[in-house]
Amino acid sequence: MSETHQDSGGSGGDFDLTQFYQIFFEEAGENLDLMEQMLLNLNLETADDEELNGIFRCAHSVKGGAATFGFADVAELTHQMESLLDRLRRHELKPNSSMVDVLLESADASRSLLARHQAGGEGDVLPTADLVRRISELAAGGGPVLVASQVSAAADQQAVAPAVVPKPVQKAGADGKLKRTLKITVGPLERPEQADAIQELFRDIPGLGDITSLPAERKDLRIYSVATESTDDDLLDLFAFHVSREHIQIEPLSGPVVPAVDASPYADDPAPGTPLAAFPGFGFFDGAPGAPSVAAIADAKPATKLVSKGVSSGAAAQPEAATIRVAISKVDQLINLVGELVITQAMLAQNSRALDPAIYQQLLTGLADLDRNTRDLQESVMSIRMIPMSIVFSRFPRMLRDLASKLGKKVDFVTQGEATELDKGLVEKITDPLTHLVRNSCDHGVEMPGERVAAGKSETGTITLSASHQGGSIVIEVRDDGRGLSREKILNKARERGLDVSDQMSDADVWQLIFAPGFSTAAVVTDVSGRGVGMDVVKKNIAALNGTVEIDSAEGYGMKVSVRLPLTLAIMDGMSVGVGEEVYILPLSSVIESFQVKTDAVSTVGQGSQLVKVRDEYMPVIELEKVFQVPRFDFERSCDIMVVVEAEGSRVALLVDELLGQQQVVVKNLESNYKKVPNVSGATILGDGKVALILDTGALVRRSRH
């Protein structure tokens, strides 16, 4: 084990920490997001220890990781945040809104600094001096707070006039063994953070021992008194990740102990089970070259077990890890392979249709099992890409807090259905449209407190963001209890813009007018909204995801915007239809019904448009043969089957030759492989190896309107 760590170290070894950068950046981002969420949920009047400790641990985790990887600017800023949070959790200060504001700003600044480091140092350097000063002033509100330089100065002063205290008494460990008292000298150091990380090891690994800082004659040295049961080799293995082994000297402590000012703000050790905050992603370091081994920590305290995300007591049996971190590229590759498997299975199924069941019974049974297992595998693999909507929802509380404060409004934010899952590709693309809808509700929907009270409402408005599964789709709703849409204002604005409107239009059609490019009923243009840019882009982005947007509103009571999206974009259920020699795929979620039609049931109206009467309702007819200019060689055959599809709240009847069946299809992006084709959303490979186009039902519905 000692050979493995011989050349490791944070300063002088050959161990390359850059291989862990990506994981650190991801975990730091998660910690900053969690800290922001907890700060927004913090009740300033009744803040309890658990809340404050949770926020503190997030800042401490980012600081420890930044120090380990040498990102001094992030380490300095988060150290100052940590100092303020430490005083709060010790109840030396009372939390207030100014503290929450500066901590939120600091979290944003930390993200920017980390993004710059992740980009290799490119971009402008973000100044943090003002933030550091403000945090220090707030932290000093309940008395002076020592910063790093003052701690060092205090240590130097005590080195000049040491106070002699009795030699510490050896303590018994959990198993009754006496702890040895050692003097550990660390240095010369390139960065003081290296020594801080060693102190944090004793805090984060329960049972490792007690550490006390002693005065040192040189600033690049650190001397500690350590009471521990661990062997010298185990301690060296632990320390070697931060400092080269040749810079660590361990010897028995003799003579009186002179304690120095403890530079660590973590005097109260957390309970077992606290994450290894100072060692970002401790679990992923385990087993890596130069990392402290599980065996070393197990030797330090036999009852302690190291798990993926933290340390837990061995008394309670817990799983080794709840999650693993996998690159998206690997998941996408797996999904592509399953897609190819689905295509291969479809080919086998198609080629086996002509086989005699009596002769090939065993083969056909195996193919049926393959069909079932392939579908189960596909559903399992697709679920890997599914992530909860809470990931999207978590970004809105902070945005609404800042926006409501800017507008002088009071808003409560409520979320429902956070556990509802959506494909990661859709989550990334739906975030911006949802952001605009939420901002719109706060700016245009929720009234000022005075207006709300005058209207008989509470002065605090409510914006609700919900998600739920409905059939093969996910429905996301943004609701507010504000002023709602004014039918009269929208119609007047539409007439000003020269749009073709009438007073007889239904409410649903009037609400759709706000999606027209440049449409806005705002009396004043602000830096928040009012320029008419946004709602048309929202609808365009959602339509690009094969989704729809619907609006429901009651003037004076509020407004609801419903976004309906398919669950996934990679593999879907489709209905294949034949037109001439061509095969087209319709998304099964859009298909309502199909029926055979007689020629006299179709009526021709102005400009050659056709309508068909279906149960006392006239519906536009679209002939796919004409839309895609399908060549026909069987002139005696005519299209007499109609498939009714629904999109964007409207229905059309598609005229086709035949229904070929229902099947799973693997969606291939046509635009990236060829170019954008009108009325087509993608392509797929059929069981016989031919390529079939997947129709864009939304585009076909829009075509019928024009």
XYZ file of C-alpha atoms in Angstrom:
706
model
C 0.000 0.000 0.000
C 2.848 2.364 0.776
C 4.282 1.916 -2.737
C 0.987 2.976 -4.283
C 1.159 6.352 -2.561
C 4.878 6.915 -2.747
C 4.722 9.645 -5.374
C 1.350 11.083 -4.537
C 0.807 14.459 -3.030
C -0.883 17.742 -3.546
C 2.343 19.668 -4.003
C 5.473 17.820 -4.829
C 4.331 14.439 -6.193
C 3.686 13.201 -9.702
C 0.010 12.479 -9.003
C -2.206 14.260 -11.554
C -5.310 15.805 -9.981
C -6.676 17.070 -13.310
C -8.313 13.704 -13.936
C -10.746 14.558 -11.126
C -11.516 18.112 -12.266
C -14.764 17.303 -14.084
C -16.220 15.408 -11.143
C -15.203 18.204 -8.771
C -16.879 20.830 -10.976
C -20.072 18.774 -11.096
C -20.138 18.175 -7.343
C -19.297 21.813 -6.595
C -22.170 22.895 -8.835
C -24.529 20.518 -7.037
C -23.402 21.841 -3.641
C -23.888 25.463 -4.714
C -27.360 24.643 -6.077
C -28.273 22.861 -2.845
C -26.944 25.740 -0.762
C -28.990 28.225 -2.793
C -32.118 26.124 -2.358
C -31.616 25.867 1.406
C -30.927 29.611 1.695
C -34.154 30.397 -0.167
C -36.118 28.063 2.122
C -34.460 29.389 5.296
C -36.896 30.860 7.804
C -34.960 33.760 9.317
C -37.091 33.806 12.473
C -37.004 30.094 13.255
C -33.799 28.863 11.569
C -32.731 25.634 13.250
C -29.322 24.024 13.609
C -30.002 21.397 10.955
C -30.736 24.020 8.284
C -27.697 26.146 9.146
C -25.408 23.120 9.371
C -26.610 21.934 5.963
C -25.810 25.304 4.344
C -22.458 25.396 6.130
C -21.528 21.899 4.889
C -22.227 22.906 1.272
C -19.900 25.922 1.494
C -17.313 23.844 3.343
C -17.413 21.126 0.692
C -16.788 23.605 -2.130
C -14.002 25.303 -0.164
C -12.254 22.044 0.673
C -12.402 20.880 -2.929
C -11.234 24.214 -4.330
C -8.301 24.211 -1.899
C -7.396 20.644 -2.839
C -7.306 21.488 -6.545
C -5.533 24.827 -6.090
C -8.405 27.165 -7.067
C -7.375 29.830 -4.574
C -9.977 32.460 -5.570
C -12.882 30.048 -5.001
C -11.312 28.763 -1.781
C -10.903 32.314 -0.419
C -14.485 33.366 -1.212
C -16.066 30.181 0.147
C -13.805 30.396 3.229
C -15.313 33.797 3.999
C -18.819 32.409 3.444
C -17.905 29.560 5.758
C -16.783 31.974 8.486
C -20.129 33.783 8.399
C -22.097 30.528 8.324
C -20.020 29.137 11.178
C -20.971 32.062 13.393
C -24.610 31.605 12.419
C -24.683 27.917 13.248
C -22.976 28.628 16.595
C -25.773 31.175 17.281
C -23.207 33.952 17.696
C -25.135 35.897 15.044
C -28.808 35.981 14.063
C -29.536 35.402 10.348
C -31.082 38.282 8.401
C -32.009 39.037 4.790
C -28.736 40.895 4.139
C -26.788 37.762 5.010
C -28.959 35.636 2.713
C -28.473 38.175 -0.104
C -24.688 38.262 0.196
C -24.473 34.459 0.457
C -26.613 34.063 -2.681
C -24.430 36.584 -4.524
C -21.346 34.717 -3.340
C -22.773 31.426 -4.626
C -23.311 33.059 -8.045
C -19.768 34.442 -7.971
C -18.385 31.004 -7.038
C -20.192 29.500 -10.039
C -18.617 32.104 -12.315
C -15.149 31.494 -10.891
C -15.551 27.728 -11.258
C -16.818 28.136 -14.827
C -13.694 30.147 -15.635
C -11.442 27.454 -14.162
C -13.393 24.805 -16.054
C -12.794 26.733 -19.279
C -9.052 26.669 -18.636
C -8.807 30.209 -17.263
C -10.436 31.875 -20.267
C -12.660 34.915 -19.796
C -12.572 37.975 -17.573
C -11.566 37.618 -13.924
C -14.535 38.264 -11.647
C -13.600 40.682 -8.826
C -14.667 39.346 -5.437
C -13.033 41.861 -3.095
C -16.317 43.699 -2.448
C -18.122 40.445 -1.665
C -15.353 39.358 0.704
C -15.507 42.750 2.453
C -19.305 42.612 2.855
C -19.199 39.057 4.197
C -16.448 40.004 6.659
C -18.461 43.000 7.875
C -21.558 40.848 8.407
C -19.517 38.135 10.091
C -18.028 40.758 12.416
C -21.485 42.007 13.373
C -21.471 39.980 16.575
C -17.817 40.571 17.412
C -14.440 40.415 15.696
C -13.837 37.515 13.342
C -10.281 36.366 12.632
C -9.436 35.998 8.970
C -6.571 33.787 7.808
C -3.884 36.478 8.127
C -5.041 37.402 11.641
C -5.005 33.752 12.655
C -1.425 33.513 11.419
C -0.467 36.686 13.301
C -2.087 35.380 16.476
C -0.144 32.158 16.092
C 3.118 34.131 15.691
C 2.328 36.150 18.830
C 1.736 33.021 20.847
C 4.988 31.589 19.472
C 6.798 34.566 21.014
C 5.102 34.220 24.401
C 4.018 30.610 24.730
C 1.691 29.600 27.501
C 2.773 26.379 29.183
C -0.023 23.901 29.836
C 0.114 20.340 31.131
C 0.882 17.481 28.791
C -2.377 16.018 27.434
C -3.592 12.816 29.029
C -3.914 9.863 26.699
C -7.536 9.014 25.942
C -9.056 5.583 25.518
C -10.559 4.765 22.131
C -13.927 3.141 21.436
C -12.388 -0.320 21.876
C -10.584 0.574 25.097
C -7.162 1.047 23.445
C -5.093 4.051 24.508
C -4.492 6.654 21.856
C -0.885 7.573 21.111
C 0.025 11.251 21.235
C 2.179 12.251 18.255
C 3.914 15.351 17.026
C 3.402 15.737 13.273
C 5.398 18.336 11.352
C 4.163 19.230 7.856
C 6.189 21.311 5.419
C 7.634 23.168 3.758
C 4.243 23.970 2.233
C 3.508 25.666 -1.070
C -0.076 26.486 -0.031
C -1.520 26.799 3.507
C -4.688 25.053 2.263
C -2.764 21.767 2.178
C -2.426 21.804 5.959
C -6.080 22.851 6.361
C -7.068 19.753 4.409
C -5.149 17.544 6.856
C -7.030 19.068 9.788
C -10.302 18.513 7.975
C -9.522 14.802 7.602
C -9.711 14.463 11.390
C -13.027 16.264 11.376
C -14.563 14.224 8.584
C -13.412 10.715 9.540
C -15.020 9.820 12.887
C -12.629 7.954 15.167
C -9.457 8.982 13.356
C -8.345 10.990 16.369
C -7.978 14.487 17.821
C -5.740 17.144 16.288
C -4.431 20.363 17.847
C -2.424 23.058 16.069
C 0.923 23.958 17.703
C 3.040 27.082 17.085
C 5.661 26.857 14.350
C 8.782 28.972 13.895
C 8.355 29.213 10.113
C 5.275 30.257 8.163
C 5.659 27.420 5.652
C 5.519 24.794 8.418
C 2.602 23.389 10.395
C 3.007 21.430 13.615
C 0.215 19.361 15.131
C -0.376 17.356 18.249
C -2.385 14.264 17.294
C -3.991 11.725 19.632
C -4.864 8.654 17.558
C -4.995 4.859 17.484
C -3.823 4.748 13.832
C -0.369 3.561 12.825
C 2.224 5.899 11.342
C 1.868 4.202 7.925
C -1.899 4.707 7.920
C -1.530 8.388 8.782
C 1.096 8.833 6.071
C -1.219 7.182 3.555
C -4.008 9.571 4.474
C -1.879 12.730 4.501
C 0.003 11.845 1.315
C -2.947 12.790 -0.844
C -2.493 16.438 0.181
C 1.232 16.657 0.966
C 4.188 14.632 -0.329
C 5.343 11.955 2.103
C 8.816 13.446 2.314
C 7.237 16.627 3.727
C 5.582 14.796 6.635
C 7.469 13.969 9.825
C 5.852 11.889 12.602
C 7.438 11.472 16.049
C 6.246 10.785 19.620
C 5.316 13.953 21.489
C 7.322 14.693 24.641
C 7.334 17.728 26.925
C 4.589 20.260 27.463
C 2.141 20.996 24.665
C 1.720 24.624 23.596
C -1.602 25.032 21.751
C -1.842 27.673 19.035
C -4.927 29.460 17.759
C -6.940 26.797 15.948
C -7.167 27.899 12.346
C -10.003 25.472 11.751
C -13.517 26.815 12.355
C -14.859 23.304 12.967
C -14.400 22.683 16.664
C -17.713 20.876 17.053
C -17.344 17.568 15.250
C -20.443 16.487 13.311
C -22.225 13.276 14.049
C -21.180 10.118 12.194
C -22.759 10.086 8.769
C -21.656 13.613 7.811
C -20.432 13.685 4.168
C -16.698 13.946 3.565
C -17.083 17.575 2.676
C -13.403 18.488 2.745
C -12.664 15.675 0.352
C -14.971 16.482 -2.558
C -16.376 13.271 -3.956
C -14.380 11.188 -1.440
C -16.006 8.090 -2.869
C -14.675 8.601 -6.381
C -11.107 9.103 -5.108
C -11.225 5.736 -3.368
C -9.210 3.220 -5.318
C -7.581 5.833 -7.569
C -3.789 6.017 -7.731
C -2.561 8.152 -4.870
C -5.884 8.107 -3.040
C -6.259 7.033 0.591
C -7.461 3.464 0.567
C -10.483 2.061 2.326
C -8.148 -0.259 4.196
C -6.193 2.671 5.633
C -9.357 4.252 6.977
C -10.724 0.927 8.181
C -7.507 0.416 10.155
C -7.890 3.866 11.665
C -11.224 2.814 13.128
C -12.544 -0.691 12.527
C -16.165 0.309 13.189
C -16.113 2.962 10.434
C -17.119 2.180 6.869
C -16.394 4.460 3.887
C -19.249 4.724 1.406
C -19.646 6.527 -1.893
C -21.026 9.791 -0.604
C -19.958 9.880 3.018
C -18.908 8.065 6.137
C -21.462 6.005 8.035
C -21.263 4.073 11.245
C -20.531 0.406 10.803
C -23.219 -0.363 13.373
C -25.921 0.291 10.781
C -25.592 -1.702 7.579
C -26.092 0.661 4.657
C -25.692 0.237 0.887
C -22.275 1.110 -0.502
C -23.648 3.684 -2.942
C -27.074 4.954 -3.950
C -26.010 6.434 -7.279
C -23.146 6.404 -9.739
C -21.995 9.194 -12.026
C -21.970 8.262 -15.715
C -21.086 10.450 -18.702
C -24.078 11.371 -20.871
C -22.157 10.229 -23.947
C -22.074 6.697 -22.564
C -25.805 6.703 -21.918
C -26.472 8.032 -25.424
C -24.266 5.323 -26.894
C -26.212 2.696 -24.939
C -29.518 4.122 -26.206
C -28.219 4.067 -29.794
C -27.222 0.421 -29.414
C -30.642 -0.471 -28.020
C -32.160 1.411 -30.968
C -30.176 -0.762 -33.373
C -31.344 -3.819 -31.424
C -34.977 -2.685 -31.837
C -34.421 -2.364 -35.599
C -32.782 -5.809 -35.800
C -35.630 -7.351 -33.815
C -38.158 -5.734 -36.198
C -36.286 -7.225 -39.177
C -36.340 -10.710 -37.609
C -40.041 -10.365 -36.807
C -40.864 -9.304 -40.366
C -38.828 -12.095 -41.974
C -40.396 -14.715 -39.698
C -43.987 -13.976 -40.720
C -43.807 -16.397 -43.652
C -42.567 -19.301 -41.509
C -44.843 -22.256 -40.766
C -45.689 -22.173 -37.020
C -45.974 -25.955 -36.895
C -42.419 -26.453 -38.165
C -40.707 -23.451 -36.568
C -42.642 -23.284 -33.292
C -39.520 -23.086 -31.093
C -37.929 -20.401 -33.280
C -41.108 -18.291 -33.290
C -41.455 -18.652 -29.510
C -37.864 -17.431 -29.104
C -38.576 -14.468 -31.394
C -41.666 -13.607 -29.330
C -39.513 -13.679 -26.167
C -36.917 -11.516 -27.922
C -39.641 -9.027 -28.816
C -40.816 -8.807 -25.189
C -37.281 -8.610 -23.762
C -36.242 -5.978 -26.296
C -39.186 -3.779 -25.305
C -38.393 -4.224 -21.586
C -34.725 -3.434 -22.239
C -35.645 -0.379 -24.263
C -37.917 0.944 -21.492
C -35.225 0.344 -18.849
C -32.503 2.049 -20.877
C -34.742 4.985 -21.724
C -35.502 5.421 -18.008
C -31.773 6.043 -17.414
C -32.070 9.279 -19.371
C -35.180 10.281 -17.458
C -34.542 12.893 -14.774
C -37.040 14.396 -12.289
C -38.636 17.749 -12.993
C -37.291 18.949 -9.627
C -34.020 19.609 -11.493
C -35.877 22.185 -13.620
C -38.092 23.520 -10.847
C -35.145 24.192 -8.506
C -33.913 27.152 -10.545
C -37.119 29.187 -10.240
C -37.312 30.078 -6.497
C -34.152 32.175 -6.727
C -35.241 33.821 -9.976
C -38.691 34.661 -8.574
C -37.212 36.006 -5.326
C -34.983 38.428 -7.227
C -37.693 39.380 -9.752
C -40.420 39.956 -7.137
C -38.003 42.080 -5.103
C -37.165 44.121 -8.205
C -40.842 44.655 -9.069
C -41.914 45.335 -5.479
C -44.312 42.375 -5.430
C -44.922 39.571 -2.939
C -45.020 36.112 -4.472
C -45.226 32.579 -3.087
C -43.875 29.836 -5.337
C -45.501 26.405 -5.181
C -44.327 23.299 -7.037
C -46.234 20.064 -7.611
C -45.153 16.806 -9.202
C -41.393 17.365 -8.800
C -40.838 13.599 -9.027
C -42.388 13.435 -12.524
C -39.652 12.354 -14.930
C -38.799 13.699 -18.375
C -36.133 12.847 -20.923
C -32.914 14.786 -20.295
C -32.868 16.089 -23.863
C -36.321 17.605 -23.361
C -35.446 19.018 -19.925
C -32.560 21.022 -21.376
C -34.780 22.457 -24.124
C -37.874 23.172 -22.021
C -36.059 25.180 -19.335
C -35.901 28.467 -21.284
C -39.601 28.457 -22.327
C -40.651 27.692 -18.748
C -38.400 30.468 -17.460
C -40.175 32.949 -19.720
C -43.626 31.714 -18.645
C -42.768 32.012 -14.943
C -41.300 35.504 -15.423
C -44.417 36.441 -17.390
C -46.677 35.320 -14.528
C -44.702 37.377 -12.028
C -44.437 40.497 -14.199
C -47.821 40.609 -15.981
C -49.985 38.240 -13.938
C -49.452 38.900 -10.231
C -50.589 42.388 -9.219
C -48.888 44.817 -6.852
C -49.756 44.212 -3.154
C -52.000 47.300 -3.021
C -53.963 46.241 -6.119
C -54.452 42.741 -4.756
C -55.791 44.004 -1.419
C -58.143 46.410 -3.234
C -59.427 43.464 -5.311
C -60.142 41.444 -2.180
C -57.124 39.156 -2.523
C -54.230 38.531 -0.165
C -51.298 40.839 -0.844
C -49.093 37.845 -1.646
C -49.659 36.241 -5.036
C -49.103 32.566 -5.776
C -47.383 31.083 -8.805
C -47.722 27.312 -9.150
C -45.539 25.121 -11.335
C -46.765 21.541 -11.736
C -45.884 18.484 -13.801
C -47.823 15.262 -14.375
C -48.028 12.312 -16.754
C -51.087 12.103 -18.974
C -51.077 9.151 -21.348
C -47.903 9.156 -23.407
C -47.185 12.803 -22.624
C -46.035 14.994 -19.777
C -48.073 18.100 -18.988
C -46.339 21.057 -17.333
C -48.556 23.870 -16.054
C -47.691 27.403 -14.975
C -50.559 28.946 -12.968
C -50.961 32.256 -11.174
C -53.789 33.899 -9.223
C -53.158 37.298 -10.768
C -55.153 39.577 -13.034
C -55.553 37.111 -15.912
C -55.802 38.003 -19.597
C -58.086 40.785 -20.839
C -60.042 39.616 -23.895
C -60.866 43.203 -24.845
C -57.243 44.401 -24.633
C -55.978 41.509 -26.731
C -58.608 42.016 -29.453
C -57.940 45.783 -29.581
C -54.200 45.201 -29.835
C -54.737 42.590 -32.556
C -56.841 45.042 -34.590
C -54.116 47.697 -34.211
C -51.649 45.213 -35.673
C -53.964 44.420 -38.574
C -54.720 40.848 -37.528
C -57.943 39.220 -38.748
C -60.043 38.982 -35.572
C -63.694 39.219 -34.615
C -65.758 39.534 -31.450
C -67.239 36.094 -32.154
C -63.891 34.342 -31.659
C -63.780 31.784 -28.857
C -61.706 32.577 -25.762
C -59.202 29.842 -26.668
C -58.602 31.441 -30.087
C -58.238 34.904 -28.527
C -55.661 33.649 -26.018
C -53.650 32.118 -28.884
C -53.184 35.631 -30.310
C -50.575 36.454 -27.652
C -48.253 33.966 -29.379
C -48.113 36.186 -32.489
C -44.586 37.581 -33.077
C -44.098 40.964 -31.418
C -47.481 40.857 -29.677
C -47.610 42.599 -26.288
C -50.356 44.332 -24.301
C -47.904 45.888 -21.820
C -48.420 49.637 -21.457
C -44.799 50.227 -20.464
C -41.669 48.506 -21.760
C -39.384 47.567 -18.869
C -36.065 45.752 -18.642
C -38.077 42.700 -17.532
C -40.595 42.434 -20.379
C -43.082 44.277 -22.565
C -41.282 44.278 -25.904
C -43.418 41.477 -27.334
C -40.431 39.159 -27.638
C -40.847 35.861 -25.919
C -44.241 34.187 -26.197
C -43.827 33.503 -29.910
C -40.381 32.016 -29.197
C -41.892 29.933 -26.369
C -44.428 28.415 -28.742
C -41.843 27.867 -31.476
C -39.448 26.088 -29.098
C -42.176 23.845 -27.705
C -43.490 23.052 -31.204
C -39.942 22.019 -32.167
C -40.191 19.368 -29.432
C -43.477 18.077 -30.916
C -45.269 19.751 -28.021
C -48.288 22.022 -27.702
C -49.180 25.091 -25.611
C -52.673 25.864 -24.336
C -53.882 28.872 -22.345
C -56.838 29.150 -19.973
C -57.616 32.440 -18.275
C -60.279 34.232 -16.260
C -59.908 38.003 -16.010
C -59.338 39.048 -12.411
C -58.753 35.499 -11.194
C -55.613 34.240 -12.923
C -54.167 32.378 -15.852
C -52.921 28.863 -16.642
C -50.494 27.879 -19.391
C -50.325 24.140 -20.148
C -47.357 22.695 -22.041
C -47.790 19.139 -23.354
C -44.674 17.230 -24.428
C -43.894 13.666 -25.546
C -42.105 11.667 -22.851
C -39.038 10.962 -24.957
C -37.523 11.750 -28.333
C -35.394 8.659 -28.966
C -37.771 5.690 -29.333
C -41.536 5.969 -29.714
C -44.622 3.994 -30.641
C -45.823 4.775 -34.126
C -48.471 3.792 -36.652
C -47.160 3.020 -40.125
C -49.341 3.976 -43.097
C -48.839 3.312 -46.798
C -49.226 5.851 -49.608
C -48.359 4.412 -53.019
C -45.034 2.623 -52.571
C -44.042 4.842 -49.629
C -44.363 4.173 -45.893
C -44.874 6.990 -43.361
C -44.904 6.863 -39.558
C -47.446 8.759 -37.449
C -46.688 9.248 -33.709
C -49.209 6.979 -31.993
C -49.847 9.594 -29.295
C -51.269 11.903 -32.003
C -53.540 9.313 -33.665
C -57.206 9.555 -32.605
C -58.977 7.133 -34.930
C -59.075 5.743 -38.472
C -61.977 4.894 -40.780
C -62.812 4.024 -44.370
C -64.411 6.846 -46.306
C -66.543 7.014 -49.408
C -65.708 9.501 -52.137
C -68.994 11.392 -51.777
C -68.305 12.038 -48.065
C -65.527 14.476 -48.957
C -66.576 18.038 -49.847
C -64.447 20.531 -51.765
C -64.578 24.166 -50.638
C -62.832 27.357 -51.731
C -59.309 27.196 -53.231
C -59.545 23.414 -53.560
C -59.524 22.681 -49.820
C -61.331 19.508 -48.780
C -63.469 18.732 -45.739
C -64.844 15.447 -44.430
C -67.820 15.118 -42.113
C -67.068 12.957 -39.071
C -69.973 12.599 -36.620
C -71.517 15.997 -37.433
C -68.109 17.716 -37.375
C -66.327 18.958 -40.476
C -62.616 18.272 -40.488
C -59.874 19.435 -42.920
C -58.526 16.699 -45.206
C -54.838 16.442 -46.112
C -53.844 14.148 -48.971
C -50.360 12.852 -48.149
C -49.999 11.787 -51.791
C -50.107 15.443 -52.878
C -48.169 16.845 -49.921
C -45.161 14.594 -50.580
C -45.744 14.206 -54.341
C -45.776 10.418 -54.098
C -45.488 8.771 -57.528
C -48.329 6.303 -58.168
C -47.924 3.280 -60.391
C -51.202 1.528 -59.503
C -53.599 4.013 -61.076
C -56.722 1.949 -60.388
C -56.166 2.106 -56.638
C -57.452 5.126 -54.725
C -56.918 6.420 -51.194
C -60.007 5.581 -49.179
C -58.686 5.387 -45.588
C -58.505 8.392 -43.298
C -56.480 8.673 -40.105
C -57.522 11.434 -37.707
C -54.595 13.049 -35.898
C -54.595 15.794 -33.285
C -51.972 18.450 -32.613
C -51.987 21.963 -31.135
C -55.635 21.544 -30.111
C -56.894 20.876 -33.663
C -57.662 17.757 -35.673
C -57.144 16.877 -39.326
C -57.879 13.767 -41.391
C -54.969 12.309 -43.359
C -55.891 10.444 -46.548
C -53.800 7.258 -46.989
C -53.874 4.010 -48.985
C -53.563 1.516 -46.129
C -52.793 0.989 -42.458
C -49.697 -1.195 -42.085
C -49.696 -1.594 -38.316
C -48.343 -0.337 -35.019
C -44.693 -0.696 -34.020
C -41.847 0.807 -32.030
C -39.658 3.059 -34.103
C -36.204 4.473 -33.449
C -36.205 8.205 -34.186
C -33.252 9.342 -36.300
C -32.564 13.063 -36.644
C -33.071 13.933 -40.299
C -31.916 17.538 -39.990
C -28.431 16.655 -38.686
C -27.957 13.891 -41.269
C -29.563 15.616 -44.269
C -31.496 18.859 -43.930
C -34.781 20.192 -42.564
C -37.704 18.730 -44.525
C -41.140 20.414 -44.259
C -43.856 18.380 -42.485
C -41.284 15.765 -41.372
C -39.926 15.485 -37.811
C -37.467 12.616 -38.352
C -36.862 9.253 -39.959
C -36.607 5.616 -38.941
C -35.400 2.298 -40.339
C -38.087 -0.329 -40.923
C -37.841 -4.069 -40.444
C -37.078 -4.595 -44.136
C -34.221 -2.090 -44.017
C -36.082 0.722 -45.798
C -36.153 4.288 -44.469
C -39.556 5.727 -43.473
C -40.265 9.370 -42.695
C -41.876 10.288 -39.354
C -44.528 12.933 -39.991
C -44.738 16.200 -38.053
C -48.432 16.234 -37.156
C -48.188 19.770 -35.757
C -46.881 21.094 -39.083
C -49.638 19.246 -40.968
C -52.285 20.820 -38.715
C -50.803 24.280 -39.291
C -50.760 23.583 -43.023
C -54.498 22.844 -42.961
C -55.194 26.192 -41.286
C -53.510 28.097 -44.080
